Short mmCIF file of C-alpha atoms in Angstrom, two decimals:
data_model
loop_
_atom_site.label_atom_id
_atom_site.label_comp_id
_atom_site.label_asym_id
_atom_site.label_seq_id
_atom_site.Cartn_x
_atom_site.Cartn_y
_atom_site.Cartn_z
CA UNK A 1 4.69 -93.92 -7.00
CA UNK A 2 5.28 -90.17 -7.26
CA UNK A 3 6.66 -89.50 -10.02
CA UNK A 4 3.77 -90.97 -11.51
CA UNK A 5 1.42 -89.57 -9.21
CA UNK A 6 3.08 -85.82 -10.81
CA UNK A 7 3.64 -86.55 -15.02
CA UNK A 8 -0.12 -87.57 -14.87
CA UNK A 9 -1.13 -84.18 -12.76
CA UNK A 10 0.84 -82.18 -15.70
CA UNK A 11 -0.94 -84.06 -18.15
CA UNK A 12 -3.83 -83.48 -16.74
CA UNK A 13 -3.26 -79.77 -16.44
CA UNK A 14 -2.48 -79.60 -20.28
CA UNK A 15 -6.16 -80.36 -20.25
CA UNK A 16 -7.81 -78.37 -17.84
CA UNK A 17 -7.59 -74.81 -17.13
CA UNK A 18 -6.11 -74.27 -13.29
CA UNK A 19 -8.28 -72.71 -10.95
CA UNK A 20 -6.80 -70.03 -8.75
CA UNK A 21 -5.80 -72.77 -6.23
CA UNK A 22 -3.75 -74.54 -8.24
CA UNK A 23 -6.58 -77.32 -8.88
CA UNK A 24 -7.29 -78.57 -11.92
CA UNK A 25 -10.74 -76.81 -13.05
CA UNK A 26 -13.32 -78.12 -16.11
CA UNK A 27 -14.15 -75.48 -18.04
CA UNK A 28 -17.58 -74.90 -19.58
CA UNK A 29 -18.88 -73.17 -22.16
CA UNK A 30 -22.98 -72.37 -21.51
CA UNK A 31 -25.45 -71.03 -23.90
CA UNK A 32 -28.86 -69.82 -23.81
CA UNK A 33 -30.53 -67.29 -24.69
CA UNK A 34 -32.58 -67.14 -22.05
CA UNK A 35 -31.20 -64.45 -18.73
CA UNK A 36 -32.57 -66.87 -15.76
CA UNK A 37 -31.71 -69.49 -17.38
CA UNK A 38 -27.87 -68.28 -17.93
CA UNK A 39 -27.44 -67.37 -14.15
CA UNK A 40 -29.67 -71.38 -12.65
CA UNK A 41 -26.54 -72.97 -15.57
CA UNK A 42 -23.45 -70.53 -14.41
CA UNK A 43 -24.51 -71.39 -10.19
CA UNK A 44 -24.94 -74.96 -11.20
CA UNK A 45 -21.42 -75.73 -12.59
CA UNK A 46 -19.13 -73.07 -10.33
CA UNK A 47 -21.21 -75.56 -7.36
CA UNK A 48 -19.82 -77.90 -9.19
CA UNK A 49 -16.64 -76.18 -9.35
CA UNK A 50 -16.42 -75.93 -12.56
CA UNK A 51 -14.90 -72.80 -14.75
CA UNK A 52 -18.25 -71.24 -16.84
CA UNK A 53 -18.41 -68.87 -19.33
CA UNK A 54 -21.94 -67.88 -20.19
CA UNK A 55 -23.00 -66.58 -23.85
CA UNK A 56 -26.31 -65.62 -24.41
CA UNK A 57 -26.46 -67.14 -28.48
CA UNK A 58 -24.95 -69.30 -30.62
CA UNK A 59 -22.78 -67.06 -32.26
CA UNK A 60 -21.62 -65.73 -29.85
CA UNK A 61 -20.81 -69.06 -28.65
CA UNK A 62 -18.34 -69.24 -32.12
CA UNK A 63 -17.05 -66.04 -31.65
CA UNK A 64 -15.83 -67.35 -28.60
CA UNK A 65 -14.18 -70.27 -29.79
CA UNK A 66 -12.95 -67.87 -32.55
CA UNK A 67 -14.53 -70.08 -34.81
CA UNK A 68 -16.78 -67.35 -36.65
CA UNK A 69 -14.32 -66.60 -38.78
CA UNK A 70 -12.64 -63.36 -37.82
CA UNK A 71 -9.21 -64.14 -37.78
CA UNK A 72 -7.69 -64.05 -35.04
CA UNK A 73 -4.62 -64.77 -33.95
CA UNK A 74 -4.50 -66.23 -30.60
CA UNK A 75 -6.49 -69.30 -31.82
CA UNK A 76 -7.69 -72.64 -29.84
CA UNK A 77 -4.32 -71.68 -27.28
CA UNK A 78 -5.57 -69.02 -25.72
CA UNK A 79 -9.32 -70.78 -24.94
CA UNK A 80 -9.25 -74.33 -23.30
CA UNK A 81 -12.54 -75.63 -23.39
CA UNK A 82 -13.24 -78.59 -22.29
CA UNK A 83 -17.98 -78.65 -22.26
CA UNK A 84 -20.51 -76.66 -24.32
CA UNK A 85 -23.92 -76.65 -22.98
CA UNK A 86 -26.49 -75.45 -25.06
CA UNK A 87 -29.87 -74.00 -25.59
CA UNK A 88 -31.69 -75.91 -28.62
CA UNK A 89 -34.22 -73.61 -28.78
CA UNK A 90 -32.74 -69.80 -29.36
CA UNK A 91 -33.43 -67.04 -31.75
CA UNK A 92 -31.04 -67.19 -34.62
CA UNK A 93 -28.83 -70.04 -34.28
CA UNK A 94 -30.68 -72.67 -32.02
CA UNK A 95 -27.93 -75.00 -29.88
CA UNK A 96 -28.85 -77.74 -33.41
CA UNK A 97 -27.06 -75.93 -36.00
CA UNK A 98 -24.44 -74.69 -33.12
CA UNK A 99 -23.87 -77.97 -32.71
CA UNK A 100 -23.47 -79.20 -36.76
CA UNK A 101 -21.30 -76.28 -37.18
CA UNK A 102 -19.30 -77.72 -34.16
CA UNK A 103 -18.91 -80.75 -35.80
CA UNK A 104 -17.89 -79.39 -38.89
CA UNK A 105 -14.96 -78.67 -37.14
CA UNK A 106 -10.96 -79.32 -37.20
CA UNK A 107 -10.56 -82.26 -35.29
CA UNK A 108 -9.51 -79.99 -31.63
CA UNK A 109 -13.09 -78.32 -31.86
CA UNK A 110 -15.07 -81.50 -33.10
CA UNK A 111 -13.54 -83.43 -30.13
CA UNK A 112 -15.60 -80.60 -27.62
CA UNK A 113 -18.73 -82.48 -25.83
CA UNK A 114 -21.83 -80.74 -26.68
CA UNK A 115 -24.79 -80.98 -24.26
CA UNK A 116 -28.18 -79.77 -25.66
CA UNK A 117 -30.73 -78.75 -23.62
CA UNK A 118 -34.36 -78.61 -23.81
CA UNK A 119 -37.33 -78.21 -22.21
CA UNK A 120 -39.08 -80.49 -24.84
CA UNK A 121 -39.14 -84.14 -24.76
CA UNK A 122 -39.22 -84.32 -28.82
CA UNK A 123 -38.15 -87.59 -29.80
CA UNK A 124 -37.01 -86.53 -33.03
CA UNK A 125 -35.15 -83.47 -32.25
CA UNK A 126 -33.06 -86.17 -29.01
CA UNK A 127 -32.54 -88.36 -32.59
CA UNK A 128 -31.42 -85.69 -34.78
CA UNK A 129 -29.00 -84.11 -32.28
CA UNK A 130 -27.88 -87.22 -31.16
CA UNK A 131 -27.14 -88.05 -34.71
CA UNK A 132 -25.67 -84.57 -34.90
CA UNK A 133 -22.68 -85.86 -32.48
CA UNK A 134 -24.29 -84.90 -29.63
CA UNK A 135 -22.98 -86.05 -26.10
CA UNK A 136 -26.23 -86.23 -24.27
CA UNK A 137 -29.32 -83.99 -24.30
CA UNK A 138 -30.76 -83.72 -21.10
CA UNK A 139 -34.70 -81.80 -20.00
CA UNK A 140 -34.71 -78.34 -19.10
CA UNK A 141 -35.14 -77.59 -16.34
CA UNK A 142 -30.87 -78.90 -15.56
CA UNK A 143 -30.45 -80.51 -11.88
CA UNK A 144 -27.71 -80.50 -10.45
CA UNK A 145 -27.28 -84.48 -10.60
CA UNK A 146 -26.96 -83.49 -14.11
CA UNK A 147 -24.24 -81.76 -13.98
CA UNK A 148 -22.24 -83.43 -11.86
CA UNK A 149 -22.72 -86.66 -14.08
CA UNK A 150 -21.67 -84.68 -16.77
CA UNK A 151 -18.74 -83.90 -15.58
CA UNK A 152 -18.30 -86.89 -14.08
CA UNK A 153 -17.63 -88.36 -17.32
CA UNK A 154 -15.55 -85.66 -18.46
CA UNK A 155 -13.60 -86.31 -16.75
CA UNK A 156 -13.12 -89.58 -16.34
CA UNK A 157 -12.35 -89.79 -20.58
CA UNK A 158 -10.28 -87.03 -19.20
CA UNK A 159 -7.95 -89.35 -16.89
CA UNK A 160 -8.72 -91.66 -19.62
CA UNK A 161 -6.74 -89.92 -22.49
CA UNK A 162 -4.62 -88.74 -19.95
CA UNK A 163 -3.43 -92.09 -18.68
CA UNK A 164 -2.69 -93.23 -22.09
CA UNK A 165 -0.35 -90.15 -22.46
CA UNK A 166 1.21 -90.59 -19.21
CA UNK A 167 2.27 -93.77 -20.21
CA UNK A 168 3.90 -92.85 -23.12
CA UNK A 169 5.75 -90.54 -21.43
CA UNK A 170 6.60 -93.00 -18.86
CA UNK A 171 8.19 -95.41 -21.59
CA UNK A 172 9.80 -92.91 -23.07
CA UNK A 173 11.67 -91.96 -19.88
CA UNK A 174 12.05 -95.77 -19.51
CA UNK A 175 10.73 -95.78 -15.78
CA UNK A 176 10.69 -99.01 -13.86
CA UNK A 177 7.54 -99.74 -11.80
CA UNK A 178 5.38 -102.60 -13.29
CA UNK A 179 2.61 -101.59 -15.91
CA UNK A 180 0.75 -102.96 -13.59
CA UNK A 181 1.52 -100.78 -10.50
CA UNK A 182 1.42 -97.83 -12.68
CA UNK A 183 -1.78 -97.85 -13.46
CA UNK A 184 -3.66 -98.56 -9.91
CA UNK A 185 -1.25 -95.45 -9.00
CA UNK A 186 -2.43 -92.68 -11.88
CA UNK A 187 -6.17 -93.59 -12.11
CA UNK A 188 -9.29 -92.28 -10.65
CA UNK A 189 -9.62 -92.54 -6.50
CA UNK A 190 -13.25 -93.64 -7.49
CA UNK A 191 -11.80 -96.40 -10.31
CA UNK A 192 -14.53 -96.57 -13.03
CA UNK A 193 -14.56 -99.85 -14.31
CA UNK A 194 -14.57 -100.35 -18.03
CA UNK A 195 -18.47 -101.37 -18.38
CA UNK A 196 -19.64 -98.13 -16.41
CA UNK A 197 -17.50 -96.60 -19.05
CA UNK A 198 -19.23 -97.41 -22.25
CA UNK A 199 -22.23 -97.55 -20.33
CA UNK A 200 -22.19 -93.47 -20.00
CA UNK A 201 -20.30 -93.10 -23.28
CA UNK A 202 -22.87 -94.80 -25.22
CA UNK A 203 -25.06 -92.03 -26.65
CA UNK A 204 -28.23 -92.44 -24.63
CA UNK A 205 -30.73 -89.35 -24.31
CA UNK A 206 -32.34 -88.85 -21.20
CA UNK A 207 -36.10 -88.36 -20.77
CA UNK B 1 -37.47 -68.36 20.92
CA UNK B 2 -38.92 -65.35 18.46
CA UNK B 3 -36.26 -66.21 15.43
CA UNK B 4 -37.54 -70.06 15.72
CA UNK B 5 -41.54 -68.49 15.43
CA UNK B 6 -40.21 -66.73 12.61
CA UNK B 7 -38.85 -69.46 11.26
CA UNK B 8 -41.99 -71.52 11.42
CA UNK B 9 -43.83 -69.39 10.12
CA UNK B 10 -41.65 -69.32 7.14
CA UNK B 11 -41.39 -72.33 6.48
CA UNK B 12 -45.27 -72.44 6.62
CA UNK B 13 -45.49 -70.02 4.00
CA UNK B 14 -43.19 -72.56 2.25
CA UNK B 15 -45.13 -75.21 2.76
CA UNK B 16 -48.42 -73.42 1.73
CA UNK B 17 -46.95 -72.51 -1.33
CA UNK B 18 -46.02 -76.02 -1.98
CA UNK B 19 -49.26 -77.59 -0.99
CA UNK B 20 -51.27 -75.15 -3.15
CA UNK B 21 -49.55 -76.09 -6.16
CA UNK B 22 -47.52 -72.49 -6.26
CA UNK B 23 -44.19 -73.57 -6.42
CA UNK B 24 -42.80 -77.18 -7.70
CA UNK B 25 -39.60 -79.35 -7.27
CA UNK B 26 -38.00 -76.74 -9.29
CA UNK B 27 -38.13 -74.15 -6.16
CA UNK B 28 -36.42 -76.96 -3.54
CA UNK B 29 -33.13 -77.54 -6.48
CA UNK B 30 -32.50 -73.48 -6.48
CA UNK B 31 -32.80 -73.45 -2.82
CA UNK B 32 -29.91 -76.47 -2.61
CA UNK B 33 -27.75 -74.02 -4.88
CA UNK B 34 -27.83 -71.32 -2.42
CA UNK B 35 -24.61 -70.89 0.68
CA UNK B 36 -22.70 -69.01 2.51
CA UNK B 37 -21.48 -67.03 -0.18
CA UNK B 38 -24.67 -67.23 -2.05
CA UNK B 39 -27.34 -66.88 0.55
CA UNK B 40 -29.71 -64.83 -1.40
CA UNK B 41 -29.69 -66.92 -4.95
CA UNK B 42 -33.26 -68.00 -5.16
CA UNK B 43 -34.65 -64.56 -4.66
CA UNK B 44 -31.76 -63.05 -7.32
CA UNK B 45 -33.23 -66.04 -9.76
CA UNK B 46 -36.79 -65.06 -9.33
CA UNK B 47 -36.36 -60.88 -9.58
CA UNK B 48 -34.64 -61.72 -12.63
CA UNK B 49 -37.72 -63.83 -13.66
CA UNK B 50 -39.94 -61.16 -12.40
CA UNK B 51 -38.03 -58.48 -15.28
CA UNK B 52 -37.91 -61.36 -18.45
CA UNK B 53 -42.18 -61.83 -17.55
CA UNK B 54 -42.87 -57.93 -17.54
CA UNK B 55 -40.80 -57.90 -21.02
CA UNK B 56 -42.80 -61.11 -22.37
CA UNK B 57 -46.46 -59.87 -20.85
CA UNK B 58 -45.54 -56.43 -22.46
CA UNK B 59 -44.89 -58.55 -25.70
CA UNK B 60 -47.97 -60.56 -25.82
CA UNK B 61 -50.22 -57.28 -25.05
CA UNK B 62 -48.92 -56.30 -27.78
CA UNK B 63 -49.21 -58.63 -29.96
CA UNK B 64 -52.18 -60.25 -29.16
CA UNK B 65 -53.43 -56.62 -30.10
CA UNK B 66 -52.41 -57.03 -34.08
CA UNK B 67 -55.47 -57.95 -36.37
CA UNK B 68 -54.82 -61.02 -37.57
CA UNK B 69 -52.74 -62.62 -34.85
CA UNK B 70 -49.72 -64.27 -34.66
CA UNK B 71 -50.53 -67.10 -33.56
CA UNK B 72 -46.56 -68.81 -34.32
CA UNK B 73 -44.83 -64.91 -32.87
CA UNK B 74 -47.71 -65.97 -29.62
CA UNK B 75 -45.93 -69.52 -29.63
CA UNK B 76 -42.80 -68.53 -29.62
CA UNK B 77 -43.02 -65.61 -26.85
CA UNK B 78 -44.83 -68.05 -24.88
CA UNK B 79 -42.53 -70.50 -25.15
CA UNK B 80 -40.03 -68.27 -23.24
CA UNK B 81 -42.41 -67.23 -20.29
CA UNK B 82 -43.14 -70.79 -20.11
CA UNK B 83 -38.90 -71.66 -20.30
CA UNK B 84 -37.89 -68.91 -17.51
CA UNK B 85 -41.22 -69.67 -15.54
CA UNK B 86 -39.99 -73.86 -15.30
CA UNK B 87 -36.69 -72.70 -14.28
CA UNK B 88 -38.30 -71.08 -11.14
CA UNK B 89 -40.72 -73.64 -10.39
CA UNK B 90 -43.55 -70.98 -10.65
CA UNK B 91 -46.19 -74.36 -11.19
CA UNK B 92 -49.54 -72.94 -12.32
CA UNK B 93 -47.59 -69.73 -14.24
CA UNK B 94 -45.91 -72.47 -16.03
CA UNK B 95 -49.24 -74.29 -16.90
CA UNK B 96 -51.08 -71.17 -18.10
CA UNK B 97 -48.13 -70.86 -20.81
CA UNK B 98 -49.24 -74.74 -21.92
CA UNK B 99 -53.21 -74.12 -22.14
CA UNK B 100 -51.94 -70.80 -24.02
CA UNK B 101 -49.47 -72.71 -26.39
CA UNK B 102 -51.98 -75.19 -27.22
CA UNK B 103 -54.66 -72.33 -28.43
CA UNK B 104 -52.21 -71.20 -30.47
CA UNK B 105 -51.68 -74.13 -32.19
CA UNK B 106 -55.23 -74.34 -32.47
CA UNK B 107 -55.29 -71.53 -34.01
CA UNK B 108 -57.79 -69.77 -31.23
CA UNK B 109 -57.62 -66.04 -30.82
CA UNK B 110 -60.24 -66.40 -28.19
CA UNK B 111 -58.95 -68.92 -26.25
CA UNK B 112 -55.78 -67.29 -26.24
CA UNK B 113 -56.65 -64.10 -24.70
CA UNK B 114 -58.64 -66.46 -21.68
CA UNK B 115 -55.85 -68.09 -20.98
CA UNK B 116 -53.75 -64.90 -21.62
CA UNK B 117 -55.70 -63.13 -19.10
CA UNK B 118 -55.50 -66.08 -16.43
CA UNK B 119 -51.90 -66.30 -16.95
CA UNK B 120 -51.67 -62.98 -15.40
CA UNK B 121 -53.83 -63.29 -12.50
CA UNK B 122 -51.44 -66.29 -11.81
CA UNK B 123 -48.26 -64.67 -12.49
CA UNK B 124 -49.65 -61.78 -9.99
CA UNK B 125 -50.46 -64.17 -7.38
CA UNK B 126 -47.10 -66.31 -6.88
CA UNK B 127 -45.51 -62.41 -7.13
CA UNK B 128 -47.16 -61.39 -4.24
CA UNK B 129 -46.67 -64.60 -2.51
CA UNK B 130 -43.23 -65.10 -2.77
CA UNK B 131 -42.90 -61.08 -2.05
CA UNK B 132 -43.49 -62.38 1.38
CA UNK B 133 -41.89 -65.39 1.66
CA UNK B 134 -39.00 -63.96 0.81
CA UNK B 135 -39.48 -61.30 3.25
CA UNK B 136 -40.73 -62.79 6.01
CA UNK B 137 -37.58 -65.74 5.02
CA UNK B 138 -35.21 -62.29 5.43
CA UNK B 139 -36.48 -60.64 8.51
CA UNK B 140 -35.68 -64.45 10.16
CA UNK B 141 -32.68 -64.70 9.36
CA UNK B 142 -30.53 -67.57 8.20
CA UNK B 143 -31.57 -70.80 10.18
CA UNK B 144 -27.99 -71.58 11.46
CA UNK B 145 -27.83 -69.24 13.99
CA UNK B 146 -31.93 -69.54 15.66
CA UNK B 147 -30.06 -73.22 16.72
CA UNK B 148 -27.00 -71.33 18.36
CA UNK B 149 -26.79 -70.78 21.61
CA UNK B 150 -26.88 -66.85 22.84
#
């Protein structure tokens, strides 16, 4: 069981950054033109043990991700972002436009979940964002419970990916423990039920 | 004993700020983000809010002097102001912002000017009250030490 736990941990850190203490951290890129809102979202994320990068515009966000068309030799490897949270109403590039740009990209960037934040509860706006592939639409002001819920959801998604990968690796090195024992040792302590996961992953807007 | 009295005063000021509708739930949300490492987070955010607001108010003043009025621009600026006011829980200021935006949409210049004056008043009042609140909170010191045996 110790072996499978270690494989799980190793695989998890491929997806996530390592914090100074060595535990895997979710890296969130937050985009907002409002100084006040940037500070608040940064704090919400830090308190939720996420690594945070905050930028003030969609253009800067694309630059940070290396998607701005500028020749970047580093590529994606140097910047691992697990979640993007963007304000909707921004001068220049709106959050919606940023969402579209990201979803048009190569598979690696397209996979990054994008959450839209807005102070306005406009159904057509919400629909448009969800249709374009937004993970969720949050009404501002964003609360700590929103961030926690998001983080849980992303981490569970990651855990599922890692489970699959760990299983593949274990099969290849021919581990002896039976499959059922393997699953229980590498699932998260909170052990989400599949029905809960499908509720979270269905693209419902939080109104 | 002095300490507990100060803390009670701070609590009373805070209570009245909520009772009278100056602040809403969002302010409490921000307070919950404070900890030992970040004991003044709310005050820091509010200070940023003042800075931002000053800029936006100046911008609105200038834009309201134009003839004819650019209602779209006014609405955009006020949207920003409403957003940051909402983020700190400034309930009355936020309500005035909403009213202003309604006048913008109705292309009612006089209504805009009136509600802008009212909004500035609410903002000034809130600012004064919050300054008193933070000052008293700082003087009273952290809540925990009040109940530690000497």
